[in-house]
Amino acid sequence: MDEIIRHILEILENDARTSPEEIATLTGTSAQEISQTIAKLEETGVIRHYKTIVDWDLVGENYVYAVIELKVTLERNQGYQVIAERIYKFPEVRSVRLLSGNYDISLTVRGKSMKDVAFFVAEKIATLDQIQSTSTHFVLKTYKEDGVILHEPESIVRLPITF
C-alpha cells in the first residue's frame, strides 16, 4: 500500500471530519489529489462508512449494551459466514466477530433495557438452529470506544495536611 494512502486512511480513521485541505497539508500533496484518492477509496470499499461516536449518557439516553458469546454448530458445507450474515441483519446487533478460543462468535448488541437484550438473545439468537450455547455479558460502563475516551479520569484533589 502506498504510504500516502496509508497516511490518509489513518487521518480519516482518527477524525473523519478532517478536510481534504488539512490532509493535503499533513501529507504534502494537493487537496484535489486527496479528494480524488478519498473518492477512489470510497468507490472500492476501502472506506466503508463514516461514523460518529456519541456519548449517549451525556444526552440522557440510557442504552444497554451487551457482549454475547456464541458457540456454533456448523451445518454441512456451510461456514461461519452463513451464521454471521444471518445475525448481523438484526438491527440490535452493533458488531459481529469470529473468535478463537472457547466461543466461536462474539456479538455486541444494544437495547433500551436489560429485558430487551435478554428477550433478543432468548427469542432471536438462541433459537437459531446453529447456536449451541450463549453467554451474555452486560456492559456496565464504556470508558473508550473506537479509540475515543468517553470519560476523562477524575482528578484527585488532596487536602492539605495541617499540624
Short mmCIF file of C-alpha atoms in Angstrom, two decimals:
data_model
loop_
_atom_site.label_atom_id
_atom_site.label_comp_id
_atom_site.label_asym_id
_atom_site.label_seq_id
_atom_site.Cartn_x
_atom_site.Cartn_y
_atom_site.Cartn_z
CA MET A 1 0.00 0.00 0.00
CA ASP A 2 1.20 3.47 -0.88
CA GLU A 3 2.45 5.35 2.20
CA ILE A 4 0.35 8.44 1.30
CA ILE A 5 -2.81 6.32 1.13
CA ARG A 6 -1.98 4.71 4.47
CA HIS A 7 -1.49 8.18 5.98
CA ILE A 8 -4.81 9.42 4.53
CA LEU A 9 -6.63 6.40 5.96
CA GLU A 10 -5.07 6.83 9.39
CA ILE A 11 -6.03 10.53 9.46
CA LEU A 12 -9.63 9.79 8.45
CA GLU A 13 -9.90 6.85 10.85
CA ASN A 14 -8.86 9.17 13.67
CA ASP A 15 -11.15 12.04 12.57
CA ALA A 16 -13.47 11.56 9.58
CA ARG A 17 -14.21 15.30 9.54
CA THR A 18 -10.65 16.19 8.53
CA SER A 19 -10.92 18.22 5.32
CA PRO A 20 -9.00 17.37 2.15
CA GLU A 21 -7.13 20.65 2.63
CA GLU A 22 -5.97 19.64 6.11
CA ILE A 23 -4.98 16.18 4.88
CA ALA A 24 -3.09 17.76 1.97
CA THR A 25 -1.10 19.88 4.40
CA LEU A 26 -0.32 16.86 6.57
CA THR A 27 0.72 14.67 3.63
CA GLY A 28 2.40 17.25 1.39
CA THR A 29 0.04 16.66 -1.55
CA SER A 30 -2.68 18.73 -3.21
CA ALA A 31 -6.24 18.92 -1.88
CA GLN A 32 -7.52 17.86 -5.30
CA GLU A 33 -5.35 14.72 -5.23
CA ILE A 34 -6.58 13.95 -1.71
CA SER A 35 -10.23 14.34 -2.77
CA GLN A 36 -9.70 12.03 -5.76
CA THR A 37 -7.92 9.45 -3.61
CA ILE A 38 -10.70 9.50 -0.99
CA ALA A 39 -13.35 9.13 -3.71
CA LYS A 40 -11.49 6.12 -5.13
CA LEU A 41 -11.15 4.58 -1.64
CA GLU A 42 -14.91 5.02 -1.11
CA GLU A 43 -15.76 3.52 -4.53
CA THR A 44 -13.59 0.46 -3.97
CA GLY A 45 -14.98 -0.16 -0.48
CA VAL A 46 -11.74 0.50 1.40
CA ILE A 47 -13.58 3.31 3.20
CA ARG A 48 -16.80 1.62 4.29
CA HIS A 49 -18.55 4.26 6.35
CA TYR A 50 -18.04 7.47 8.28
CA LYS A 51 -19.00 7.20 11.93
CA THR A 52 -19.84 9.49 14.82
CA ILE A 53 -19.20 8.26 18.33
CA VAL A 54 -21.94 9.53 20.65
CA ASP A 55 -21.75 9.54 24.43
CA TRP A 56 -25.43 8.73 24.97
CA ASP A 57 -25.08 9.16 28.74
CA LEU A 58 -24.42 12.89 28.24
CA VAL A 59 -27.70 13.38 26.36
CA GLY A 60 -29.72 11.31 28.81
CA GLU A 61 -30.29 8.23 26.63
CA ASN A 62 -29.82 5.08 28.63
CA TYR A 63 -29.00 2.29 26.22
CA VAL A 64 -27.93 -1.10 27.48
CA TYR A 65 -25.08 -2.82 25.67
CA ALA A 66 -24.12 -6.46 25.95
CA VAL A 67 -21.40 -8.68 24.57
CA ILE A 68 -22.81 -12.07 23.66
CA GLU A 69 -20.55 -15.02 23.00
CA LEU A 70 -21.90 -17.86 20.88
CA LYS A 71 -20.91 -21.48 20.46
CA VAL A 72 -21.94 -22.53 16.98
CA THR A 73 -22.53 -25.89 15.35
CA LEU A 74 -21.74 -25.59 11.67
CA GLU A 75 -24.02 -27.18 9.12
CA ARG A 76 -22.61 -29.34 6.34
CA ASN A 77 -20.90 -27.30 3.59
CA GLN A 78 -21.51 -24.02 5.44
CA GLY A 79 -19.01 -21.95 7.36
CA TYR A 80 -19.25 -19.23 9.98
CA GLN A 81 -20.02 -16.66 7.28
CA VAL A 82 -23.56 -18.02 6.85
CA ILE A 83 -24.48 -17.67 10.53
CA ALA A 84 -22.70 -14.29 10.79
CA GLU A 85 -24.71 -12.95 7.84
CA ARG A 86 -27.94 -14.11 9.43
CA ILE A 87 -27.09 -12.49 12.78
CA TYR A 88 -25.73 -9.15 11.55
CA LYS A 89 -29.03 -8.35 9.83
CA PHE A 90 -30.75 -7.84 13.20
CA PRO A 91 -30.94 -4.08 13.98
CA GLU A 92 -29.98 -4.69 17.63
CA VAL A 93 -26.60 -6.09 16.57
CA ARG A 94 -23.81 -3.50 16.55
CA SER A 95 -20.90 -5.84 15.70
CA VAL A 96 -20.20 -9.49 14.87
CA ARG A 97 -16.76 -11.05 15.19
CA LEU A 98 -15.33 -14.53 14.62
CA LEU A 99 -13.25 -15.59 17.63
CA SER A 100 -10.64 -18.11 18.61
CA GLY A 101 -10.95 -19.82 21.98
CA ASN A 102 -13.94 -21.25 23.83
CA TYR A 103 -16.57 -19.38 21.81
CA ASP A 104 -16.91 -19.02 18.05
CA ILE A 105 -18.68 -15.70 17.54
CA SER A 106 -18.97 -12.52 19.59
CA LEU A 107 -21.80 -10.02 19.17
CA THR A 108 -22.22 -6.57 20.60
CA VAL A 109 -25.88 -5.64 20.89
CA ARG A 110 -27.80 -2.57 22.05
CA GLY A 111 -31.24 -2.36 23.62
CA LYS A 112 -33.35 0.02 25.66
CA SER A 113 -33.22 -2.22 28.74
CA MET A 114 -31.66 -5.40 30.08
CA LYS A 115 -35.02 -7.04 29.49
CA ASP A 116 -34.94 -6.03 25.80
CA VAL A 117 -31.46 -7.50 25.38
CA ALA A 118 -32.40 -10.69 27.25
CA PHE A 119 -35.51 -11.06 25.07
CA PHE A 120 -33.43 -10.53 21.93
CA VAL A 121 -30.98 -13.27 22.96
CA ALA A 122 -33.69 -15.70 24.05
CA GLU A 123 -36.06 -15.17 21.11
CA LYS A 124 -33.84 -14.32 18.16
CA ILE A 125 -30.34 -15.69 18.79
CA ALA A 126 -30.69 -18.77 20.99
CA THR A 127 -33.48 -20.12 18.77
CA LEU A 128 -31.26 -20.31 15.68
CA ASP A 129 -30.51 -23.92 14.78
CA GLN A 130 -26.73 -23.44 14.64
CA ILE A 131 -26.47 -21.87 18.12
CA GLN A 132 -25.24 -24.41 20.65
CA SER A 133 -24.98 -22.01 23.62
CA THR A 134 -24.74 -18.33 24.52
CA SER A 135 -23.02 -16.32 27.22
CA THR A 136 -24.25 -12.77 27.76
CA HIS A 137 -22.14 -10.08 29.44
CA PHE A 138 -23.83 -6.74 30.12
CA VAL A 139 -21.60 -3.70 29.71
CA LEU A 140 -21.58 -1.68 32.92
CA LYS A 141 -19.59 1.30 31.66
CA THR A 142 -17.70 2.17 28.49
CA TYR A 143 -14.50 4.11 29.02
CA LYS A 144 -13.17 4.09 25.47
CA GLU A 145 -14.93 3.43 22.15
CA ASP A 146 -13.13 3.08 18.80
CA GLY A 147 -10.08 4.86 20.18
CA VAL A 148 -12.05 7.73 21.73
CA ILE A 149 -12.00 8.21 25.51
CA LEU A 150 -15.58 8.81 26.66
CA HIS A 151 -14.96 9.67 30.30
CA GLU A 152 -11.98 11.72 31.34
CA PRO A 153 -10.34 10.44 34.51
CA GLU A 154 -11.39 12.27 37.63
CA SER A 155 -8.62 14.35 39.11
CA ILE A 156 -7.80 13.52 42.69
CA VAL A 157 -7.58 16.56 44.89
CA ARG A 158 -5.57 16.03 48.03
CA LEU A 159 -6.40 18.11 51.04
CA PRO A 160 -3.51 19.92 52.66
CA ILE A 161 -2.22 18.48 55.91
CA THR A 162 -2.11 20.87 58.81
CA PHE A 163 -0.36 20.37 62.11
#
